[in-house]
Short mmCIF file of C-alpha atoms in Angstrom, two decimals:
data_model
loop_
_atom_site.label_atom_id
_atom_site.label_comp_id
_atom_site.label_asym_id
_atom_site.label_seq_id
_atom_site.Cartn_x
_atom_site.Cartn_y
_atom_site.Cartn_z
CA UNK A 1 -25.01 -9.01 16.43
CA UNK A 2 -24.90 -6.37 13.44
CA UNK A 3 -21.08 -7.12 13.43
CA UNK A 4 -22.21 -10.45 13.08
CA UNK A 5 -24.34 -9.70 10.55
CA UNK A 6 -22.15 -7.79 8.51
CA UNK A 7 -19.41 -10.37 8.10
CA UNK A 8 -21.76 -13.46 7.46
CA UNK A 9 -23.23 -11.06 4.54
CA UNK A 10 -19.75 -10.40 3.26
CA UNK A 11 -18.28 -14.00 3.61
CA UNK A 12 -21.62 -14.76 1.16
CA UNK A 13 -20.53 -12.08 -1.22
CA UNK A 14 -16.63 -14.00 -1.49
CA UNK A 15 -17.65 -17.52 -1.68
CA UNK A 16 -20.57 -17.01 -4.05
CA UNK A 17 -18.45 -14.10 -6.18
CA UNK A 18 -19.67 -11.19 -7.48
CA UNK A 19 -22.42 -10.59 -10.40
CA UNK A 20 -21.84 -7.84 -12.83
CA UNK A 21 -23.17 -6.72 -15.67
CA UNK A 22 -20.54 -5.73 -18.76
CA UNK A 23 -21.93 -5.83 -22.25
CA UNK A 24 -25.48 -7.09 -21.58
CA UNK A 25 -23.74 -10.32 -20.50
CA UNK A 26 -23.60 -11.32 -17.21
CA UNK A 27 -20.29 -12.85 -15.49
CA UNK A 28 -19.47 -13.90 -12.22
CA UNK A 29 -16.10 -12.66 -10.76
CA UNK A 30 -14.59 -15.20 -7.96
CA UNK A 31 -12.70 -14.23 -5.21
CA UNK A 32 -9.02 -16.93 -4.80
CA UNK A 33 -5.53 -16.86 -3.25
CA UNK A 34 -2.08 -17.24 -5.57
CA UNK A 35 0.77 -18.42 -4.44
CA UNK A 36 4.34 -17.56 -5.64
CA UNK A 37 7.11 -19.61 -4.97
CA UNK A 38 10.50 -19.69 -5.54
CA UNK A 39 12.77 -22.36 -2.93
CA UNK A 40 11.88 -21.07 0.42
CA UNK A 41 10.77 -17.69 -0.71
CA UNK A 42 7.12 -17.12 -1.33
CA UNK A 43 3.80 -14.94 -1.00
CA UNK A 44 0.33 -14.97 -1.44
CA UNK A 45 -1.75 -12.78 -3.30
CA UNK A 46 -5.34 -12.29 -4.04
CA UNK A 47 -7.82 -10.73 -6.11
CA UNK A 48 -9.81 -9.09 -3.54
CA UNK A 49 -8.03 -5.81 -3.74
CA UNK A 50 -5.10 -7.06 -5.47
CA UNK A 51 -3.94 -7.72 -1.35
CA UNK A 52 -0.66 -9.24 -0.05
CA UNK A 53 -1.55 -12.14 2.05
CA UNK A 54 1.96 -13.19 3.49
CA UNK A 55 5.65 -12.67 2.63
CA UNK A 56 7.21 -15.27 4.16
CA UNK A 57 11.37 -15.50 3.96
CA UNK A 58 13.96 -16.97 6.02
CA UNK A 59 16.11 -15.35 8.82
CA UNK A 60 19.56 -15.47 9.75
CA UNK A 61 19.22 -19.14 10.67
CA UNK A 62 17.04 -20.42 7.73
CA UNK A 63 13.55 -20.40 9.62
CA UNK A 64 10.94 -19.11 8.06
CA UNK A 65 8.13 -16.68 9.04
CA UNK A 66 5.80 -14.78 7.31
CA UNK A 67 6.37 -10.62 7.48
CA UNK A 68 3.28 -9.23 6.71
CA UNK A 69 0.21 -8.66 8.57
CA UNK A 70 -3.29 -10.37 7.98
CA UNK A 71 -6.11 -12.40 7.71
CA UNK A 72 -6.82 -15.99 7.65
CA UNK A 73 -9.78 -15.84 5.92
CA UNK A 74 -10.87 -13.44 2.60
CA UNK A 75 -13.99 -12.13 4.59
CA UNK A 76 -11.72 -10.51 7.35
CA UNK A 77 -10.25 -8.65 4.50
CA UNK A 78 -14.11 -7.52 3.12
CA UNK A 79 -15.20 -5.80 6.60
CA UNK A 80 -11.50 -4.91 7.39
CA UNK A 81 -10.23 -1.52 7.65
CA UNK A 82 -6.79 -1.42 7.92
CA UNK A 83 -6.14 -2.09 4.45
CA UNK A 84 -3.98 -4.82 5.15
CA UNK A 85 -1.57 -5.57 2.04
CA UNK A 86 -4.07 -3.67 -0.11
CA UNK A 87 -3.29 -2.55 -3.43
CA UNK A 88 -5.09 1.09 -2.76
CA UNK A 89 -6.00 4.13 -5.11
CA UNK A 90 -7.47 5.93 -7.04
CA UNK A 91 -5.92 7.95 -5.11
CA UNK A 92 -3.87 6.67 -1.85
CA UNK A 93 -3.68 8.87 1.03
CA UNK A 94 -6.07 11.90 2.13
CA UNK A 95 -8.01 14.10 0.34
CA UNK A 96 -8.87 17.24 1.60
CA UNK A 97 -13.02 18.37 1.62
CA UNK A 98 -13.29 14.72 -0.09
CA UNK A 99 -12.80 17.40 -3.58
CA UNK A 100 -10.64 18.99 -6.01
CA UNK A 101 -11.24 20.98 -9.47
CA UNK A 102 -9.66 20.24 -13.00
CA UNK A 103 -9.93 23.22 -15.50
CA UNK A 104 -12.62 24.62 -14.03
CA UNK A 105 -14.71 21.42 -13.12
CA UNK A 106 -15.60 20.63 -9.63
CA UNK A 107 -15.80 16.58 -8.66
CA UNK A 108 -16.71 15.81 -5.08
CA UNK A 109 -15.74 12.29 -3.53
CA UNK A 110 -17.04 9.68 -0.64
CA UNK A 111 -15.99 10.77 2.61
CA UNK A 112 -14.46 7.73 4.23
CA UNK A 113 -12.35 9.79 6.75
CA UNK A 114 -14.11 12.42 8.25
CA UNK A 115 -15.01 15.23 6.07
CA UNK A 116 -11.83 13.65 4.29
CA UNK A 117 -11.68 10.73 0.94
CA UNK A 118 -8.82 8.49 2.42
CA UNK A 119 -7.40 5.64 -0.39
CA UNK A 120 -9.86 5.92 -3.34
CA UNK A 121 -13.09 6.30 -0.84
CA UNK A 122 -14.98 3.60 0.89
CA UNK A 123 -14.67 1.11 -1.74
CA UNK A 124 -11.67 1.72 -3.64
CA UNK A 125 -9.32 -0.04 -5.56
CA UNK A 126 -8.72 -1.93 -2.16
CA UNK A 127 -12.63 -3.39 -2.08
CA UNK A 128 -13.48 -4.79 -5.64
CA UNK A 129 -12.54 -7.77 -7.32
CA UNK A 130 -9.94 -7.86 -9.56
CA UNK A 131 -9.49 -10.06 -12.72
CA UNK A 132 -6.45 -12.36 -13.38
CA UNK A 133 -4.55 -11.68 -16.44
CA UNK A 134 -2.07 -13.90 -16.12
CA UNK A 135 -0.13 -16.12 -13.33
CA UNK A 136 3.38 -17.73 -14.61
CA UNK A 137 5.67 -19.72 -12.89
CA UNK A 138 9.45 -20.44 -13.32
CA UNK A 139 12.30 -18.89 -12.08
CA UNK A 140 10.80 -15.55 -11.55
CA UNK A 141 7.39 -16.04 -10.82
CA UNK A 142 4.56 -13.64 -11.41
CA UNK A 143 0.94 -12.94 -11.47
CA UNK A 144 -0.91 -9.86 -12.87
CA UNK A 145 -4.00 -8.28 -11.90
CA UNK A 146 -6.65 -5.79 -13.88
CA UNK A 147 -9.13 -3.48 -12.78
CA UNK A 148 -11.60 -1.19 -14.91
CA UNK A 149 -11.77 2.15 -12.64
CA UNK A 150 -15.68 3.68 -14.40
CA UNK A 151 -16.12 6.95 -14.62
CA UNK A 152 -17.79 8.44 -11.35
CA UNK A 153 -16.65 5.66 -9.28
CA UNK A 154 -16.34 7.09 -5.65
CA UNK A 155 -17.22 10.37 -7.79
CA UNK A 156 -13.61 10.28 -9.41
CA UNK A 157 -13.98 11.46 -13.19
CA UNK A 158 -13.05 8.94 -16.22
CA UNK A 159 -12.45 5.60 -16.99
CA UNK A 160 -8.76 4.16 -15.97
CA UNK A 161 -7.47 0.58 -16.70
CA UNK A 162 -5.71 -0.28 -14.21
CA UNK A 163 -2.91 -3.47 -13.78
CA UNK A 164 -0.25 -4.36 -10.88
CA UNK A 165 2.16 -7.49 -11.50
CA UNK A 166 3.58 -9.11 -8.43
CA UNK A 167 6.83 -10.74 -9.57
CA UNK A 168 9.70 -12.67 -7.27
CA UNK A 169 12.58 -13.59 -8.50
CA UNK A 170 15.49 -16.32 -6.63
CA UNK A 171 17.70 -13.57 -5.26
CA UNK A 172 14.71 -13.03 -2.77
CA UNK A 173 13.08 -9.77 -4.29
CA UNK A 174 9.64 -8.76 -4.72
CA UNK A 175 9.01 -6.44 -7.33
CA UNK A 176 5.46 -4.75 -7.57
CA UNK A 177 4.59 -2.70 -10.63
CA UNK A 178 1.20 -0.99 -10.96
CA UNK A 179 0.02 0.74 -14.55
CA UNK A 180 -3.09 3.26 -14.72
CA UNK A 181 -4.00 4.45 -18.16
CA UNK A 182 -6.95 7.05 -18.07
CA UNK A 183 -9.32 6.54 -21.14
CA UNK A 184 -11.31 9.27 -21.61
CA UNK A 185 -10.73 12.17 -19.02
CA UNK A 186 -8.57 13.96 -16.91
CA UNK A 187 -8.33 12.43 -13.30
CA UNK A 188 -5.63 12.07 -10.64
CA UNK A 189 -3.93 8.87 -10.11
CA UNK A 190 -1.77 7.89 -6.79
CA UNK A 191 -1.70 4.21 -6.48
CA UNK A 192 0.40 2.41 -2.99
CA UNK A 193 0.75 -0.81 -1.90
CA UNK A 194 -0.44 -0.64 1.98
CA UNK A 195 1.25 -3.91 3.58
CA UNK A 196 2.40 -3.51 7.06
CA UNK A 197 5.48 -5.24 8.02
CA UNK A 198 7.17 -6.93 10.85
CA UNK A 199 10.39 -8.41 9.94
CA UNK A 200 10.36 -10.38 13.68
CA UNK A 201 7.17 -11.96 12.14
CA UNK A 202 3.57 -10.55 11.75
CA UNK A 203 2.99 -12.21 15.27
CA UNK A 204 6.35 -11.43 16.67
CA UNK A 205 4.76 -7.92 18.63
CA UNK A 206 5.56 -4.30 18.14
CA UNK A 207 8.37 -2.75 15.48
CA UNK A 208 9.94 -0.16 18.30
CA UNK A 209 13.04 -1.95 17.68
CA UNK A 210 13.07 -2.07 14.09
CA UNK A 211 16.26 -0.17 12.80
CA UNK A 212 14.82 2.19 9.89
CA UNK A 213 16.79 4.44 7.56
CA UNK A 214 15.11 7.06 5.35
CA UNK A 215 16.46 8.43 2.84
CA UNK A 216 14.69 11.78 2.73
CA UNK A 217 15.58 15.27 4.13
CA UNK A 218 12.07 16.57 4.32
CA UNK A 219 8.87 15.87 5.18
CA UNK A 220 5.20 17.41 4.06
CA UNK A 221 3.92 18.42 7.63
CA UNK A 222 0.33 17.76 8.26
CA UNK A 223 -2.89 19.37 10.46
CA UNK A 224 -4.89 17.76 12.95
CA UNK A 225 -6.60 15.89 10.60
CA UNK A 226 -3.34 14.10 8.74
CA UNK A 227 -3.84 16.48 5.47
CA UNK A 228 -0.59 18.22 4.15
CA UNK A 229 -0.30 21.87 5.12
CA UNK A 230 1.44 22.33 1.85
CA UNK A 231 4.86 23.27 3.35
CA UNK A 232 7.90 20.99 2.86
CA UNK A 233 9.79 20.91 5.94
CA UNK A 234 13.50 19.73 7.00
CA UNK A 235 13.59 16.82 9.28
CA UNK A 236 16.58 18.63 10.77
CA UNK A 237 16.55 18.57 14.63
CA UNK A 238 13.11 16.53 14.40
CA UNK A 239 12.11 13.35 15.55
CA UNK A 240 11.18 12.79 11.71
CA UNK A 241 14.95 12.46 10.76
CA UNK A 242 15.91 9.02 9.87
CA UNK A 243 18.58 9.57 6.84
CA UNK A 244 21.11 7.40 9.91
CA UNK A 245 19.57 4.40 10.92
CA UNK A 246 17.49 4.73 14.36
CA UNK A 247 15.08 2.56 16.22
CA UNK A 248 11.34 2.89 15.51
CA UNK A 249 10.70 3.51 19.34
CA UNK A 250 13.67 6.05 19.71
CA UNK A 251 11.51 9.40 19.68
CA UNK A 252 8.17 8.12 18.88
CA UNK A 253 7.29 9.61 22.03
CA UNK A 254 7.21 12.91 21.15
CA UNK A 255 4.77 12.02 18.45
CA UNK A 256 1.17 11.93 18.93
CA UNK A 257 0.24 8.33 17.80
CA UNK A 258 3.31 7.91 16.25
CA UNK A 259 4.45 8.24 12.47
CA UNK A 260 1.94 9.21 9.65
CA UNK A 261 4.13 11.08 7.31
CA UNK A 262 5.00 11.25 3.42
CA UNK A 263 8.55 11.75 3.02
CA UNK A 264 10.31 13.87 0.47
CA UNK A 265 13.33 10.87 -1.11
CA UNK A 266 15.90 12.96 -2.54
CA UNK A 267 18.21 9.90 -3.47
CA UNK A 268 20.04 9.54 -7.00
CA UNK A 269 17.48 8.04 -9.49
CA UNK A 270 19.39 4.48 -10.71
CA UNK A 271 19.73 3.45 -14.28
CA UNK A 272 16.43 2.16 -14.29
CA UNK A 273 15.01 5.39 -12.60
CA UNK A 274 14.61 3.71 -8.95
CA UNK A 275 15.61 5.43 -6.30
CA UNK A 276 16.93 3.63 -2.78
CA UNK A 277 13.95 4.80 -0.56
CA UNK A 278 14.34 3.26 3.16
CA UNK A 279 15.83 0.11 4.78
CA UNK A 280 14.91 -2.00 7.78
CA UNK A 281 16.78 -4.40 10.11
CA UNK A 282 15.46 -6.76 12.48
CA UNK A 283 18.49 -7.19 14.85
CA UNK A 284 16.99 -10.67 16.67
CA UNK A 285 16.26 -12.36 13.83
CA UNK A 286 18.92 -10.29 11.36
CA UNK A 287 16.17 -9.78 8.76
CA UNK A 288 16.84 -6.62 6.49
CA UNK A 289 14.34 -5.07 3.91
CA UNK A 290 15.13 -2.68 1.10
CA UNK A 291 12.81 -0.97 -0.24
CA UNK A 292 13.59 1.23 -3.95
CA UNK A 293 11.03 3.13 -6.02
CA UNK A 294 9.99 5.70 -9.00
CA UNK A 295 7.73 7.72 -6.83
CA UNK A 296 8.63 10.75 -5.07
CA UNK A 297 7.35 10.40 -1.97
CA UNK A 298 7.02 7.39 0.79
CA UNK A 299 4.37 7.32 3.36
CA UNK A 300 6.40 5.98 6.97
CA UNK A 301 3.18 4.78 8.87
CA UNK A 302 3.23 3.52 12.33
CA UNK A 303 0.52 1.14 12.91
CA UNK A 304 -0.79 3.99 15.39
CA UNK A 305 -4.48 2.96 14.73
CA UNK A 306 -4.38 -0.95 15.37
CA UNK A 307 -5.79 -1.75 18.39
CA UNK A 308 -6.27 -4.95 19.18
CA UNK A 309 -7.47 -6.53 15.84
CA UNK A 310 -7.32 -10.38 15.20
CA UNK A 311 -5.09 -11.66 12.89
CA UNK A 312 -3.25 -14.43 11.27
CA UNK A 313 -3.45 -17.31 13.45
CA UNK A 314 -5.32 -15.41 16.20
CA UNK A 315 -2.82 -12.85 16.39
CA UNK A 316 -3.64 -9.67 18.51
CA UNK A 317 -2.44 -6.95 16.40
CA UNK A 318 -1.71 -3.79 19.12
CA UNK A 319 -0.65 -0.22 18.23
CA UNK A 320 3.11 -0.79 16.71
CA UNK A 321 2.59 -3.90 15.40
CA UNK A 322 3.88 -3.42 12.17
CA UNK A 323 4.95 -0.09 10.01
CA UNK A 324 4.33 0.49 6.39
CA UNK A 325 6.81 2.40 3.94
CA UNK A 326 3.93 3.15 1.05
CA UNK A 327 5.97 5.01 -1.76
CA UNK A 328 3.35 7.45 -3.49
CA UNK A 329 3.03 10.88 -4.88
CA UNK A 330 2.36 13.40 -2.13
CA UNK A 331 -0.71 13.36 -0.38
CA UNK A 332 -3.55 15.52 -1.18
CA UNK A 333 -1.36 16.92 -4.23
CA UNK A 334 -4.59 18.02 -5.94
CA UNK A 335 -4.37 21.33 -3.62
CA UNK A 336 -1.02 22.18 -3.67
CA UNK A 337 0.65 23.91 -6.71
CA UNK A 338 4.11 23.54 -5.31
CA UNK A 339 3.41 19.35 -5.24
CA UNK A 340 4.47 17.00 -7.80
CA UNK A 341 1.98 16.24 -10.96
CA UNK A 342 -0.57 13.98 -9.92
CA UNK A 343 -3.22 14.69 -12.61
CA UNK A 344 -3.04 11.96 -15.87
CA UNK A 345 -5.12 11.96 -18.94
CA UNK A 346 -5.89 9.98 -22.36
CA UNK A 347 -2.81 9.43 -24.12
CA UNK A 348 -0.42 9.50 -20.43
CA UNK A 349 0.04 6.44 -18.38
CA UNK A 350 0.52 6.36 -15.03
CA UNK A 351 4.01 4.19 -13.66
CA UNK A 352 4.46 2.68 -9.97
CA UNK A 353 7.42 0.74 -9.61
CA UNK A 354 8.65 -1.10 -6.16
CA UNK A 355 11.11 -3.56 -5.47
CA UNK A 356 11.50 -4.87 -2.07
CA UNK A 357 14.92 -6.42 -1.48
CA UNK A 358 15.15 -9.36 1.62
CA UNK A 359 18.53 -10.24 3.48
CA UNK A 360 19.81 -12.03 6.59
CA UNK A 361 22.39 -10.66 8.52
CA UNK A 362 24.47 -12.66 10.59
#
């Protein structure tokens, strides 16, 4: 009954949008889905957490399916907590003690995870209503998102602007570039995209056959509790070593759960500082996903904690279902020294770039 309860109230919140109060004026934000579509390659977006609703491309034959796990409806996404094709920050990833010092000044998050802040807190960038900038279509279509990050929210310190432009273009890739621009204070910034894929189909069942490649050498161990240790590790003579292509189920086994890991890329930067980050191959229905980035570090995640949860169509999403490859910074880089630069201020601007490139073997 209070489960009930909980997602009548937040169905209410979506269809009825959200009041706020900017400027002594107040404005009602609405809650809708965006489609982009270019010939028989298309997704949908939508302002509730700047989410990924479906991918849907064609396999080696031509048929089409949609890739991405999901929801039908917007109020599964409001009382979900998988973060389904969320766009997720201020910070992605864990937190240790849910706090972190800058110069001297202590700030103390939510605690979503434990005594942990996991993606931004319990409502991060993943749980608030974005605004539409702009939507254009032609041959590369695109839509942009912005969010105004206050100062305190989930006890993070400034104000950031925040934008992320989904764009397709015809040669079937989706490129997804998120700006943070901190107005007024220090603060760390770590944006990911969380979508979960399954090449076979989000219905299709687990991704233990997926081919994946990596193209990373190391690894940021964690503890028990999925927080770096601070050591970067070889993924020599590990089951974490994927630079050749291996099946998802190949040593997963000897795992508990499965993967959870950021990975160190050390590929060559391209011309437009992108660097080839992982691919994945479907061999039933050939599908192949390439996945390039600016970021440093990609997050190879598993699926270990679905269970059961009700998807697109009625799907049963079980453990495996899908994996995501979220590029980031490293996790919990606010503690470690030795970590890449995670900490932005007024005057720097934070850059995120993805692409996501789509094939069909024969």
């Amino acid at each position: 009954m209070a489960n009930k309860s909980i997602q009548l109230l937040s169905i209410f919140v979506v269809l009825l949008g959200l009041w706020c109060l900017s400027d002594a004026t107040k404005y009602r934000k609405m809650v809708g889905i965006y489609e982009l579509r270019k010939g028989d390659f298309s997704i949908r977006v939508t302002n509730w957490g700047a989410t990924i609703i479906s991918v849907v491309v064609p396999d080696k034959q031509g048929k089409l399916a949609d890739i991405v796990l999901g929801y039908d409806k917007i109020g599964s996404y409001v009382v979900g907590t998988s973060y389904f094709g969320a766009l997720v920050g201020r910070v992605a990833n864990r937190i240790a003690g849910s706090r972190f010092t800058i110069n001297g000044t202590p700030y103390h998050l939510y605690c979503n995870n434990g005594n942990n802040s996991l993606h931004g807190g319990h409502r991060g960038y993943s749980a608030v209503i974005w605004d539409v900038i702009e939507k254009v279509d032609g041959d590369s279509p695109y839509i942009t998102f912005y969010y105004n990050s206050f100062d305190g929210e989930q006890g993070f310190p400034g104000d950031v602007d925040v934008h992320v432009t989904y764009k397709i273009s015809p040669d079937y890739k989706l490129t997804v570039t998120m700006h943070a621009k901190p107005q007024n204070k220090l603060t760390p910034i770590n944006l990911a995209q969380h979508s979960y894929w399954n090449l076979g189909g989000h219905s299709s069942g687990n991704i233990l056959n997926h081919r994946v490649q990596i193209f990373a050498s190391h690894i940021t161990p964690v503890d028990s509790e999925l927080i770096p240790t601070g050591e970067i590790a070889s993924v020599d003579n590990t089951p974490f070593d994927f630079r050749k292509p291996m099946t998802v189920g190949s040593r997963i086994s000897q795992l508990k759960g499965g993967y959870d890991h950021n990975y160190v890329v050390d590929s060559t930067p391209d011309e437009l500082g992108l660097r080839r980050v992982a691919v994945v191959e479907e061999s039933q229905s050939g599908r192949v996903m390439e996945l390039w980035a600016n970021q440093p570090g990609v997050q190879f995640y598993t699926g270990n904690f679905l269970n059961g949860t009700e998807g697109k169509g009625g799907a049963k999403y079980m453990q495996h279902a899908a994996l995501c490859l979220e590029t980031q910074d490293y996790p919990d880089a606010v503690h470690h020294a030795n970590f890449p630069n995670e900490i932005y201020g007024p005057g720097q601007a934070y850059e995120h770039v993805m692409v996501y490139k789509f094939s069909a073997r024969k």
